[in-house]
JSON list of N, CA and C in Angstrom, two decimals:
[
{"chain": "A", "resi": 1, "resn": "GLU", "atom": "N", "xyz": [140.38, 96.66, -77.18]},
{"chain": "A", "resi": 1, "resn": "GLU", "atom": "CA", "xyz": [140.53, 97.99, -77.73]},
{"chain": "A", "resi": 1, "resn": "GLU", "atom": "C", "xyz": [139.83, 98.06, -79.08]},
{"chain": "A", "resi": 2, "resn": "ARG", "atom": "N", "xyz": [139.35, 99.21, -79.40]},
{"chain": "A", "resi": 2, "resn": "ARG", "atom": "CA", "xyz": [138.60, 99.45, -80.64]},
{"chain": "A", "resi": 2, "resn": "ARG", "atom": "C", "xyz": [139.48, 99.19, -81.86]},
{"chain": "A", "resi": 3, "resn": "THR", "atom": "N", "xyz": [138.91, 98.47, -82.84]},
{"chain": "A", "resi": 3, "resn": "THR", "atom": "CA", "xyz": [139.64, 98.21, -84.08]},
{"chain": "A", "resi": 3, "resn": "THR", "atom": "C", "xyz": [138.84, 98.59, -85.31]},
{"chain": "A", "resi": 4, "resn": "SER", "atom": "N", "xyz": [137.58, 99.04, -85.13]},
{"chain": "A", "resi": 4, "resn": "SER", "atom": "CA", "xyz": [136.77, 99.45, -86.27]},
{"chain": "A", "resi": 4, "resn": "SER", "atom": "C", "xyz": [135.87, 100.61, -85.86]},
{"chain": "A", "resi": 5, "resn": "LEU", "atom": "N", "xyz": [135.06, 101.07, -86.78]},
{"chain": "A", "resi": 5, "resn": "LEU", "atom": "CA", "xyz": [134.18, 102.20, -86.52]},
{"chain": "A", "resi": 5, "resn": "LEU", "atom": "C", "xyz": [133.12, 101.88, -85.46]},
{"chain": "A", "resi": 6, "resn": "HIS", "atom": "N", "xyz": [132.60, 100.65, -85.49]},
{"chain": "A", "resi": 6, "resn": "HIS", "atom": "CA", "xyz": [131.53, 100.24, -84.59]},
{"chain": "A", "resi": 6, "resn": "HIS", "atom": "C", "xyz": [132.02, 99.19, -83.61]},
{"chain": "A", "resi": 7, "resn": "ALA", "atom": "N", "xyz": [131.50, 99.25, -82.40]},
{"chain": "A", "resi": 7, "resn": "ALA", "atom": "CA", "xyz": [131.82, 98.24, -81.39]},
{"chain": "A", "resi": 7, "resn": "ALA", "atom": "C", "xyz": [131.03, 96.98, -81.69]},
{"chain": "A", "resi": 8, "resn": "PRO", "atom": "N", "xyz": [131.59, 95.80, -81.43]},
{"chain": "A", "resi": 8, "resn": "PRO", "atom": "CA", "xyz": [130.83, 94.56, -81.62]},
{"chain": "A", "resi": 8, "resn": "PRO", "atom": "C", "xyz": [129.68, 94.50, -80.62]},
{"chain": "A", "resi": 9, "resn": "TYR", "atom": "N", "xyz": [128.64, 93.72, -80.96]},
{"chain": "A", "resi": 9, "resn": "TYR", "atom": "CA", "xyz": [127.52, 93.59, -80.05]},
{"chain": "A", "resi": 9, "resn": "TYR", "atom": "C", "xyz": [128.01, 93.09, -78.71]},
{"chain": "A", "resi": 10, "resn": "GLY", "atom": "N", "xyz": [127.46, 93.68, -77.67]},
{"chain": "A", "resi": 10, "resn": "GLY", "atom": "CA", "xyz": [127.86, 93.33, -76.31]},
{"chain": "A", "resi": 10, "resn": "GLY", "atom": "C", "xyz": [128.81, 94.35, -75.72]},
{"chain": "A", "resi": 11, "resn": "PHE", "atom": "N", "xyz": [129.26, 95.28, -76.53]},
{"chain": "A", "resi": 11, "resn": "PHE", "atom": "CA", "xyz": [130.22, 96.28, -76.07]},
{"chain": "A", "resi": 11, "resn": "PHE", "atom": "C", "xyz": [129.86, 97.66, -76.61]},
{"chain": "A", "resi": 12, "resn": "ARG", "atom": "N", "xyz": [130.42, 98.67, -75.98]},
{"chain": "A", "resi": 12, "resn": "ARG", "atom": "CA", "xyz": [130.31, 100.05, -76.47]},
{"chain": "A", "resi": 12, "resn": "ARG", "atom": "C", "xyz": [131.70, 100.66, -76.40]},
{"chain": "A", "resi": 13, "resn": "ILE", "atom": "N", "xyz": [131.89, 101.73, -77.10]},
{"chain": "A", "resi": 13, "resn": "ILE", "atom": "CA", "xyz": [133.19, 102.39, -77.12]},
{"chain": "A", "resi": 13, "resn": "ILE", "atom": "C", "xyz": [133.24, 103.41, -75.98]},
{"chain": "A", "resi": 14, "resn": "GLY", "atom": "N", "xyz": [134.31, 103.35, -75.20]},
{"chain": "A", "resi": 14, "resn": "GLY", "atom": "CA", "xyz": [134.48, 104.25, -74.06]},
{"chain": "A", "resi": 14, "resn": "GLY", "atom": "C", "xyz": [134.70, 105.69, -74.48]},
{"chain": "A", "resi": 15, "resn": "THR", "atom": "N", "xyz": [134.70, 106.57, -73.51]},
{"chain": "A", "resi": 15, "resn": "THR", "atom": "CA", "xyz": [134.83, 108.00, -73.77]},
{"chain": "A", "resi": 15, "resn": "THR", "atom": "C", "xyz": [136.18, 108.37, -74.37]},
{"chain": "A", "resi": 16, "resn": "ASP", "atom": "N", "xyz": [137.19, 107.50, -74.20]},
{"chain": "A", "resi": 16, "resn": "ASP", "atom": "CA", "xyz": [138.50, 107.80, -74.78]},
{"chain": "A", "resi": 16, "resn": "ASP", "atom": "C", "xyz": [138.54, 107.50, -76.28]},
{"chain": "A", "resi": 17, "resn": "GLY", "atom": "N", "xyz": [137.45, 106.88, -76.80]},
{"chain": "A", "resi": 17, "resn": "GLY", "atom": "CA", "xyz": [137.36, 106.57, -78.22]},
{"chain": "A", "resi": 17, "resn": "GLY", "atom": "C", "xyz": [138.10, 105.31, -78.63]},
{"chain": "A", "resi": 18, "resn": "LYS", "atom": "N", "xyz": [138.70, 104.61, -77.67]},
{"chain": "A", "resi": 18, "resn": "LYS", "atom": "CA", "xyz": [139.48, 103.40, -77.99]},
{"chain": "A", "resi": 18, "resn": "LYS", "atom": "C", "xyz": [139.02, 102.16, -77.22]},
{"chain": "A", "resi": 19, "resn": "THR", "atom": "N", "xyz": [138.72, 102.34, -75.96]},
{"chain": "A", "resi": 19, "resn": "THR", "atom": "CA", "xyz": [138.44, 101.21, -75.08]},
{"chain": "A", "resi": 19, "resn": "THR", "atom": "C", "xyz": [137.05, 100.65, -75.31]},
{"chain": "A", "resi": 20, "resn": "LEU", "atom": "N", "xyz": [136.95, 99.31, -75.35]},
{"chain": "A", "resi": 20, "resn": "LEU", "atom": "CA", "xyz": [135.66, 98.64, -75.42]},
{"chain": "A", "resi": 20, "resn": "LEU", "atom": "C", "xyz": [135.18, 98.34, -74.02]},
{"chain": "A", "resi": 21, "resn": "LEU", "atom": "N", "xyz": [133.95, 98.75, -73.73]},
{"chain": "A", "resi": 21, "resn": "LEU", "atom": "CA", "xyz": [133.35, 98.51, -72.42]},
{"chain": "A", "resi": 21, "resn": "LEU", "atom": "C", "xyz": [132.13, 97.62, -72.60]},
{"chain": "A", "resi": 22, "resn": "PRO", "atom": "N", "xyz": [131.89, 96.69, -71.67]},
{"chain": "A", "resi": 22, "resn": "PRO", "atom": "CA", "xyz": [130.70, 95.84, -71.79]},
{"chain": "A", "resi": 22, "resn": "PRO", "atom": "C", "xyz": [129.42, 96.68, -71.74]},
{"chain": "A", "resi": 23, "resn": "ASP", "atom": "N", "xyz": [128.45, 96.31, -72.56]},
{"chain": "A", "resi": 23, "resn": "ASP", "atom": "CA", "xyz": [127.13, 96.93, -72.55]},
{"chain": "A", "resi": 23, "resn": "ASP", "atom": "C", "xyz": [126.19, 95.92, -71.89]},
{"chain": "A", "resi": 24, "resn": "ALA", "atom": "N", "xyz": [125.65, 96.25, -70.73]},
{"chain": "A", "resi": 24, "resn": "ALA", "atom": "CA", "xyz": [124.87, 95.30, -69.94]},
{"chain": "A", "resi": 24, "resn": "ALA", "atom": "C", "xyz": [123.66, 94.74, -70.70]},
{"chain": "A", "resi": 25, "resn": "ASP", "atom": "N", "xyz": [122.92, 95.59, -71.40]},
{"chain": "A", "resi": 25, "resn": "ASP", "atom": "CA", "xyz": [121.74, 95.13, -72.13]},
{"chain": "A", "resi": 25, "resn": "ASP", "atom": "C", "xyz": [122.11, 94.17, -73.26]},
{"chain": "A", "resi": 26, "resn": "GLU", "atom": "N", "xyz": [123.14, 94.51, -74.00]},
{"chain": "A", "resi": 26, "resn": "GLU", "atom": "CA", "xyz": [123.56, 93.65, -75.11]},
{"chain": "A", "resi": 26, "resn": "GLU", "atom": "C", "xyz": [124.19, 92.36, -74.59]},
{"chain": "A", "resi": 27, "resn": "GLN", "atom": "N", "xyz": [124.90, 92.43, -73.46]},
{"chain": "A", "resi": 27, "resn": "GLN", "atom": "CA", "xyz": [125.45, 91.22, -72.87]},
{"chain": "A", "resi": 27, "resn": "GLN", "atom": "C", "xyz": [124.32, 90.28, -72.43]},
{"chain": "A", "resi": 28, "resn": "ALA", "atom": "N", "xyz": [123.24, 90.85, -71.89]},
{"chain": "A", "resi": 28, "resn": "ALA", "atom": "CA", "xyz": [122.08, 90.04, -71.49]},
{"chain": "A", "resi": 28, "resn": "ALA", "atom": "C", "xyz": [121.46, 89.38, -72.71]},
{"chain": "A", "resi": 29, "resn": "MET", "atom": "N", "xyz": [121.38, 90.10, -73.83]},
{"chain": "A", "resi": 29, "resn": "MET", "atom": "CA", "xyz": [120.83, 89.53, -75.06]},
{"chain": "A", "resi": 29, "resn": "MET", "atom": "C", "xyz": [121.69, 88.38, -75.55]},
{"chain": "A", "resi": 30, "resn": "ILE", "atom": "N", "xyz": [123.00, 88.55, -75.52]},
{"chain": "A", "resi": 30, "resn": "ILE", "atom": "CA", "xyz": [123.91, 87.48, -75.96]},
{"chain": "A", "resi": 30, "resn": "ILE", "atom": "C", "xyz": [123.76, 86.26, -75.06]},
{"chain": "A", "resi": 31, "resn": "THR", "atom": "N", "xyz": [123.60, 86.48, -73.76]},
{"chain": "A", "resi": 31, "resn": "THR", "atom": "CA", "xyz": [123.38, 85.37, -72.83]},
{"chain": "A", "resi": 31, "resn": "THR", "atom": "C", "xyz": [122.08, 84.65, -73.17]},
{"chain": "A", "resi": 32, "resn": "SER", "atom": "N", "xyz": [121.04, 85.40, -73.51]},
{"chain": "A", "resi": 32, "resn": "SER", "atom": "CA", "xyz": [119.76, 84.82, -73.89]},
{"chain": "A", "resi": 32, "resn": "SER", "atom": "C", "xyz": [119.90, 83.98, -75.16]},
{"chain": "A", "resi": 33, "resn": "ILE", "atom": "N", "xyz": [120.66, 84.48, -76.13]},
{"chain": "A", "resi": 33, "resn": "ILE", "atom": "CA", "xyz": [120.89, 83.74, -77.38]},
{"chain": "A", "resi": 33, "resn": "ILE", "atom": "C", "xyz": [121.64, 82.44, -77.07]},
{"chain": "A", "resi": 34, "resn": "ARG", "atom": "N", "xyz": [122.68, 82.55, -76.25]},
{"chain": "A", "resi": 34, "resn": "ARG", "atom": "CA", "xyz": [123.49, 81.38, -75.90]},
{"chain": "A", "resi": 34, "resn": "ARG", "atom": "C", "xyz": [122.63, 80.31, -75.20]},
{"chain": "A", "resi": 35, "resn": "GLU", "atom": "N", "xyz": [121.78, 80.75, -74.27]},
{"chain": "A", "resi": 35, "resn": "GLU", "atom": "CA", "xyz": [120.90, 79.81, -73.55]},
{"chain": "A", "resi": 35, "resn": "GLU", "atom": "C", "xyz": [119.89, 79.16, -74.50]},
{"chain": "A", "resi": 36, "resn": "ALA", "atom": "N", "xyz": [119.34, 79.95, -75.41]},
{"chain": "A", "resi": 36, "resn": "ALA", "atom": "CA", "xyz": [118.37, 79.41, -76.37]},
{"chain": "A", "resi": 36, "resn": "ALA", "atom": "C", "xyz": [119.03, 78.38, -77.28]},
{"chain": "A", "resi": 37, "resn": "ARG", "atom": "N", "xyz": [120.24, 78.66, -77.69]},
{"chain": "A", "resi": 37, "resn": "ARG", "atom": "CA", "xyz": [120.96, 77.72, -78.56]},
{"chain": "A", "resi": 37, "resn": "ARG", "atom": "C", "xyz": [121.28, 76.43, -77.80]},
{"chain": "A", "resi": 38, "resn": "THR", "atom": "N", "xyz": [121.62, 76.56, -76.52]},
{"chain": "A", "resi": 38, "resn": "THR", "atom": "CA", "xyz": [121.89, 75.39, -75.68]},
{"chain": "A", "resi": 38, "resn": "THR", "atom": "C", "xyz": [120.64, 74.52, -75.56]},
{"chain": "A", "resi": 39, "resn": "ARG", "atom": "N", "xyz": [119.47, 75.15, -75.55]},
{"chain": "A", "resi": 39, "resn": "ARG", "atom": "CA", "xyz": [118.21, 74.40, -75.49]},
{"chain": "A", "resi": 39, "resn": "ARG", "atom": "C", "xyz": [117.86, 73.77, -76.83]},
{"chain": "A", "resi": 40, "resn": "GLY", "atom": "N", "xyz": [118.65, 74.05, -77.86]},
{"chain": "A", "resi": 40, "resn": "GLY", "atom": "CA", "xyz": [118.45, 73.43, -79.16]},
{"chain": "A", "resi": 40, "resn": "GLY", "atom": "C", "xyz": [117.55, 74.21, -80.10]},
{"chain": "A", "resi": 41, "resn": "LEU", "atom": "N", "xyz": [117.28, 75.47, -79.79]},
{"chain": "A", "resi": 41, "resn": "LEU", "atom": "CA", "xyz": [116.41, 76.25, -80.67]},
{"chain": "A", "resi": 41, "resn": "LEU", "atom": "C", "xyz": [117.12, 76.60, -81.97]},
{"chain": "A", "resi": 42, "resn": "SER", "atom": "N", "xyz": [116.34, 76.66, -83.03]},
{"chain": "A", "resi": 42, "resn": "SER", "atom": "CA", "xyz": [116.87, 77.09, -84.32]},
{"chain": "A", "resi": 42, "resn": "SER", "atom": "C", "xyz": [117.07, 78.60, -84.30]},
{"chain": "A", "resi": 43, "resn": "GLN", "atom": "N", "xyz": [117.76, 79.11, -85.29]},
{"chain": "A", "resi": 43, "resn": "GLN", "atom": "CA", "xyz": [117.99, 80.55, -85.36]},
{"chain": "A", "resi": 43, "resn": "GLN", "atom": "C", "xyz": [116.68, 81.32, -85.51]},
{"chain": "A", "resi": 44, "resn": "ARG", "atom": "N", "xyz": [115.76, 80.78, -86.27]},
{"chain": "A", "resi": 44, "resn": "ARG", "atom": "CA", "xyz": [114.46, 81.46, -86.43]},
{"chain": "A", "resi": 44, "resn": "ARG", "atom": "C", "xyz": [113.67, 81.45, -85.12]},
{"chain": "A", "resi": 45, "resn": "ALA", "atom": "N", "xyz": [113.77, 80.37, -84.37]},
{"chain": "A", "resi": 45, "resn": "ALA", "atom": "CA", "xyz": [113.10, 80.32, -83.06]},
{"chain": "A", "resi": 45, "resn": "ALA", "atom": "C", "xyz": [113.76, 81.30, -82.09]},
{"chain": "A", "resi": 46, "resn": "ILE", "atom": "N", "xyz": [115.06, 81.46, -82.19]},
{"chain": "A", "resi": 46, "resn": "ILE", "atom": "CA", "xyz": [115.77, 82.42, -81.35]},
{"chain": "A", "resi": 46, "resn": "ILE", "atom": "C", "xyz": [115.31, 83.83, -81.69]},
{"chain": "A", "resi": 47, "resn": "LEU", "atom": "N", "xyz": [115.13, 84.12, -82.97]},
{"chain": "A", "resi": 47, "resn": "LEU", "atom": "CA", "xyz": [114.62, 85.43, -83.39]},
{"chain": "A", "resi": 47, "resn": "LEU", "atom": "C", "xyz": [113.26, 85.71, -82.75]},
{"chain": "A", "resi": 48, "resn": "ALA", "atom": "N", "xyz": [112.39, 84.71, -82.75]},
{"chain": "A", "resi": 48, "resn": "ALA", "atom": "CA", "xyz": [111.07, 84.86, -82.15]},
{"chain": "A", "resi": 48, "resn": "ALA", "atom": "C", "xyz": [111.18, 85.12, -80.65]},
{"chain": "A", "resi": 49, "resn": "GLU", "atom": "N", "xyz": [112.10, 84.42, -79.99]},
{"chain": "A", "resi": 49, "resn": "GLU", "atom": "CA", "xyz": [112.31, 84.62, -78.55]},
{"chain": "A", "resi": 49, "resn": "GLU", "atom": "C", "xyz": [112.84, 86.02, -78.26]},
{"chain": "A", "resi": 50, "resn": "LEU", "atom": "N", "xyz": [113.80, 86.48, -79.05]},
{"chain": "A", "resi": 50, "resn": "LEU", "atom": "CA", "xyz": [114.34, 87.82, -78.84]},
{"chain": "A", "resi": 50, "resn": "LEU", "atom": "C", "xyz": [113.25, 88.87, -78.98]},
{"chain": "A", "resi": 51, "resn": "ASP", "atom": "N", "xyz": [112.40, 88.68, -79.98]},
{"chain": "A", "resi": 51, "resn": "ASP", "atom": "CA", "xyz": [111.30, 89.61, -80.20]},
{"chain": "A", "resi": 51, "resn": "ASP", "atom": "C", "xyz": [110.34, 89.58, -79.01]},
{"chain": "A", "resi": 52, "resn": "ALA", "atom": "N", "xyz": [110.01, 88.39, -78.52]},
{"chain": "A", "resi": 52, "resn": "ALA", "atom": "CA", "xyz": [109.10, 88.26, -77.38]},
{"chain": "A", "resi": 52, "resn": "ALA", "atom": "C", "xyz": [109.69, 88.86, -76.11]},
{"chain": "A", "resi": 53, "resn": "GLN", "atom": "N", "xyz": [111.02, 88.80, -75.98]},
{"chain": "A", "resi": 53, "resn": "GLN", "atom": "CA", "xyz": [111.69, 89.36, -74.80]},
{"chain": "A", "resi": 53, "resn": "GLN", "atom": "C", "xyz": [111.94, 90.86, -74.93]},
{"chain": "A", "resi": 54, "resn": "GLY", "atom": "N", "xyz": [111.62, 91.42, -76.10]},
{"chain": "A", "resi": 54, "resn": "GLY", "atom": "CA", "xyz": [111.74, 92.85, -76.30]},
{"chain": "A", "resi": 54, "resn": "GLY", "atom": "C", "xyz": [113.10, 93.35, -76.75]},
{"chain": "A", "resi": 55, "resn": "TYR", "atom": "N", "xyz": [113.98, 92.43, -77.16]},
{"chain": "A", "resi": 55, "resn": "TYR", "atom": "CA", "xyz": [115.30, 92.86, -77.63]},
{"chain": "A", "resi": 55, "resn": "TYR", "atom": "C", "xyz": [115.19, 93.41, -79.05]},
{"chain": "A", "resi": 56, "resn": "THR", "atom": "N", "xyz": [115.90, 94.50, -79.30]},
{"chain": "A", "resi": 56, "resn": "THR", "atom": "CA", "xyz": [115.93, 95.11, -80.62]},
{"chain": "A", "resi": 56, "resn": "THR", "atom": "C", "xyz": [117.38, 95.44, -80.99]},
{"chain": "A", "resi": 57, "resn": "THR", "atom": "N", "xyz": [117.57, 95.81, -82.24]},
{"chain": "A", "resi": 57, "resn": "THR", "atom": "CA", "xyz": [118.89, 96.24, -82.69]},
{"chain": "A", "resi": 57, "resn": "THR", "atom": "C", "xyz": [119.20, 97.59, -82.08]},
{"chain": "A", "resi": 58, "resn": "ARG", "atom": "N", "xyz": [120.39, 98.08, -82.34]},
{"chain": "A", "resi": 58, "resn": "ARG", "atom": "CA", "xyz": [120.77, 99.41, -81.83]},
{"chain": "A", "resi": 58, "resn": "ARG", "atom": "C", "xyz": [119.91, 100.50, -82.45]},
{"chain": "A", "resi": 59, "resn": "LYS", "atom": "N", "xyz": [119.31, 100.22, -83.60]},
{"chain": "A", "resi": 59, "resn": "LYS", "atom": "CA", "xyz": [118.42, 101.20, -84.26]},
{"chain": "A", "resi": 59, "resn": "LYS", "atom": "C", "xyz": [116.97, 100.99, -83.86]},
{"chain": "A", "resi": 60, "resn": "LYS", "atom": "N", "xyz": [116.75, 100.14, -82.85]},
{"chain": "A", "resi": 60, "resn": "LYS", "atom": "CA", "xyz": [115.41, 99.87, -82.29]},
{"chain": "A", "resi": 60, "resn": "LYS", "atom": "C", "xyz": [114.48, 99.17, -83.27]},
{"chain": "A", "resi": 61, "resn": "THR", "atom": "N", "xyz": [115.03, 98.32, -84.14]},
{"chain": "A", "resi": 61, "resn": "THR", "atom": "CA", "xyz": [114.22, 97.50, -85.04]},
{"chain": "A", "resi": 61, "resn": "THR", "atom": "C", "xyz": [114.39, 96.04, -84.65]},
{"chain": "A", "resi": 62, "resn": "ALA", "atom": "N", "xyz": [113.52, 95.19, -85.16]},
{"chain": "A", "resi": 62, "resn": "ALA", "atom": "CA", "xyz": [113.63, 93.76, -84.89]},
{"chain": "A", "resi": 62, "resn": "ALA", "atom": "C", "xyz": [114.86, 93.20, -85.61]},
{"chain": "A", "resi": 63, "resn": "PHE", "atom": "N", "xyz": [115.46, 92.18, -85.02]},
{"chain": "A", "resi": 63, "resn": "PHE", "atom": "CA", "xyz": [116.62, 91.55, -85.63]},
{"chain": "A", "resi": 63, "resn": "PHE", "atom": "C", "xyz": [116.22, 90.75, -86.86]},
{"chain": "A", "resi": 64, "resn": "SER", "atom": "N", "xyz": [117.04, 90.80, -87.89]},
{"chain": "A", "resi": 64, "resn": "SER", "atom": "CA", "xyz": [116.86, 89.94, -89.05]},
{"chain": "A", "resi": 64, "resn": "SER", "atom": "C", "xyz": [117.70, 88.69, -88.82]},
{"chain": "A", "resi": 65, "resn": "LEU", "atom": "N", "xyz": [117.47, 87.68, -89.62]},
{"chain": "A", "resi": 65, "resn": "LEU", "atom": "CA", "xyz": [118.23, 86.44, -89.50]},
{"chain": "A", "resi": 65, "resn": "LEU", "atom": "C", "xyz": [119.73, 86.71, -89.72]},
{"chain": "A", "resi": 66, "resn": "GLN", "atom": "N", "xyz": [120.05, 87.53, -90.69]},
{"chain": "A", "resi": 66, "resn": "GLN", "atom": "CA", "xyz": [121.45, 87.85, -90.98]},
{"chain": "A", "resi": 66, "resn": "GLN", "atom": "C", "xyz": [122.11, 88.57, -89.80]},
{"chain": "A", "resi": 67, "resn": "GLN", "atom": "N", "xyz": [121.39, 89.49, -89.17]},
{"chain": "A", "resi": 67, "resn": "GLN", "atom": "CA", "xyz": [121.95, 90.20, -88.02]},
{"chain": "A", "resi": 67, "resn": "GLN", "atom": "C", "xyz": [122.19, 89.24, -86.86]},
{"chain": "A", "resi": 68, "resn": "LEU", "atom": "N", "xyz": [121.23, 88.34, -86.63]},
{"chain": "A", "resi": 68, "resn": "LEU", "atom": "CA", "xyz": [121.40, 87.34, -85.56]},
{"chain": "A", "resi": 68, "resn": "LEU", "atom": "C", "xyz": [122.62, 86.48, -85.84]},
{"chain": "A", "resi": 69, "resn": "GLN", "atom": "N", "xyz": [122.77, 86.05, -87.07]},
{"chain": "A", "resi": 69, "resn": "GLN", "atom": "CA", "xyz": [123.93, 85.22, -87.42]},
{"chain": "A", "resi": 69, "resn": "GLN", "atom": "C", "xyz": [125.24, 85.97, -87.19]},
{"chain": "A", "resi": 70, "resn": "ARG", "atom": "N", "xyz": [125.26, 87.26, -87.48]},
{"chain": "A", "resi": 70, "resn": "ARG", "atom": "CA", "xyz": [126.47, 88.07, -87.26]},
{"chain": "A", "resi": 70, "resn": "ARG", "atom": "C", "xyz": [126.78, 88.17, -85.77]},
{"chain": "A", "resi": 71, "resn": "VAL", "atom": "N", "xyz": [125.76, 88.41, -84.95]},
{"chain": "A", "resi": 71, "resn": "VAL", "atom": "CA", "xyz": [125.94, 88.50, -83.50]},
{"chain": "A", "resi": 71, "resn": "VAL", "atom": "C", "xyz": [126.44, 87.16, -82.98]},
{"chain": "A", "resi": 72, "resn": "MET", "atom": "N", "xyz": [125.84, 86.08, -83.45]},
{"chain": "A", "resi": 72, "resn": "MET", "atom": "CA", "xyz": [126.26, 84.74, -82.99]},
{"chain": "A", "resi": 72, "resn": "MET", "atom": "C", "xyz": [127.70, 84.45, -83.38]},
{"chain": "A", "resi": 73, "resn": "SER", "atom": "N", "xyz": [128.09, 84.86, -84.57]},
{"chain": "A", "resi": 73, "resn": "SER", "atom": "CA", "xyz": [129.46, 84.65, -85.03]},
{"chain": "A", "resi": 73, "resn": "SER", "atom": "C", "xyz": [130.44, 85.44, -84.18]},
{"chain": "A", "resi": 74, "resn": "GLN", "atom": "N", "xyz": [130.13, 86.71, -83.93]},
{"chain": "A", "resi": 74, "resn": "GLN", "atom": "CA", "xyz": [131.01, 87.55, -83.12]},
{"chain": "A", "resi": 74, "resn": "GLN", "atom": "C", "xyz": [131.15, 87.02, -81.70]},
{"chain": "A", "resi": 75, "resn": "ALA", "atom": "N", "xyz": [130.05, 86.45, -81.16]},
{"chain": "A", "resi": 75, "resn": "ALA", "atom": "CA", "xyz": [130.07, 85.95, -79.79]},
{"chain": "A", "resi": 75, "resn": "ALA", "atom": "C", "xyz": [130.48, 84.48, -79.72]},
{"chain": "A", "resi": 76, "resn": "HIS", "atom": "N", "xyz": [130.85, 83.91, -80.85]},
{"chain": "A", "resi": 76, "resn": "HIS", "atom": "CA", "xyz": [131.28, 82.51, -80.92]},
{"chain": "A", "resi": 76, "resn": "HIS", "atom": "C", "xyz": [130.22, 81.55, -80.40]},
{"chain": "A", "resi": 77, "resn": "ILE", "atom": "N", "xyz": [128.99, 81.74, -80.88]},
{"chain": "A", "resi": 77, "resn": "ILE", "atom": "CA", "xyz": [127.87, 80.86, -80.52]},
{"chain": "A", "resi": 77, "resn": "ILE", "atom": "C", "xyz": [127.59, 80.00, -81.73]},
{"chain": "A", "resi": 78, "resn": "ALA", "atom": "N", "xyz": [127.70, 78.70, -81.58]},
{"chain": "A", "resi": 78, "resn": "ALA", "atom": "CA", "xyz": [127.51, 77.78, -82.71]},
{"chain": "A", "resi": 78, "resn": "ALA", "atom": "C", "xyz": [126.05, 77.55, -83.01]}
]
């Protein structure tokens, strides 16, 4: 259930304004990050991979290192 103004990456807020629903595109991006980390890539290398795969932020800009770290923290990716 929603606890803040914005939904965490990987989810969107449902029409009732409370329920969190999975966002398929963002879930795919998180899976890509998790797989890249499993392969031993650094965070900067993951940023390059996300850019090459065409992933962008919700505002359609490239991810910064800080944004990637926030997404990784929310998704519990070490």
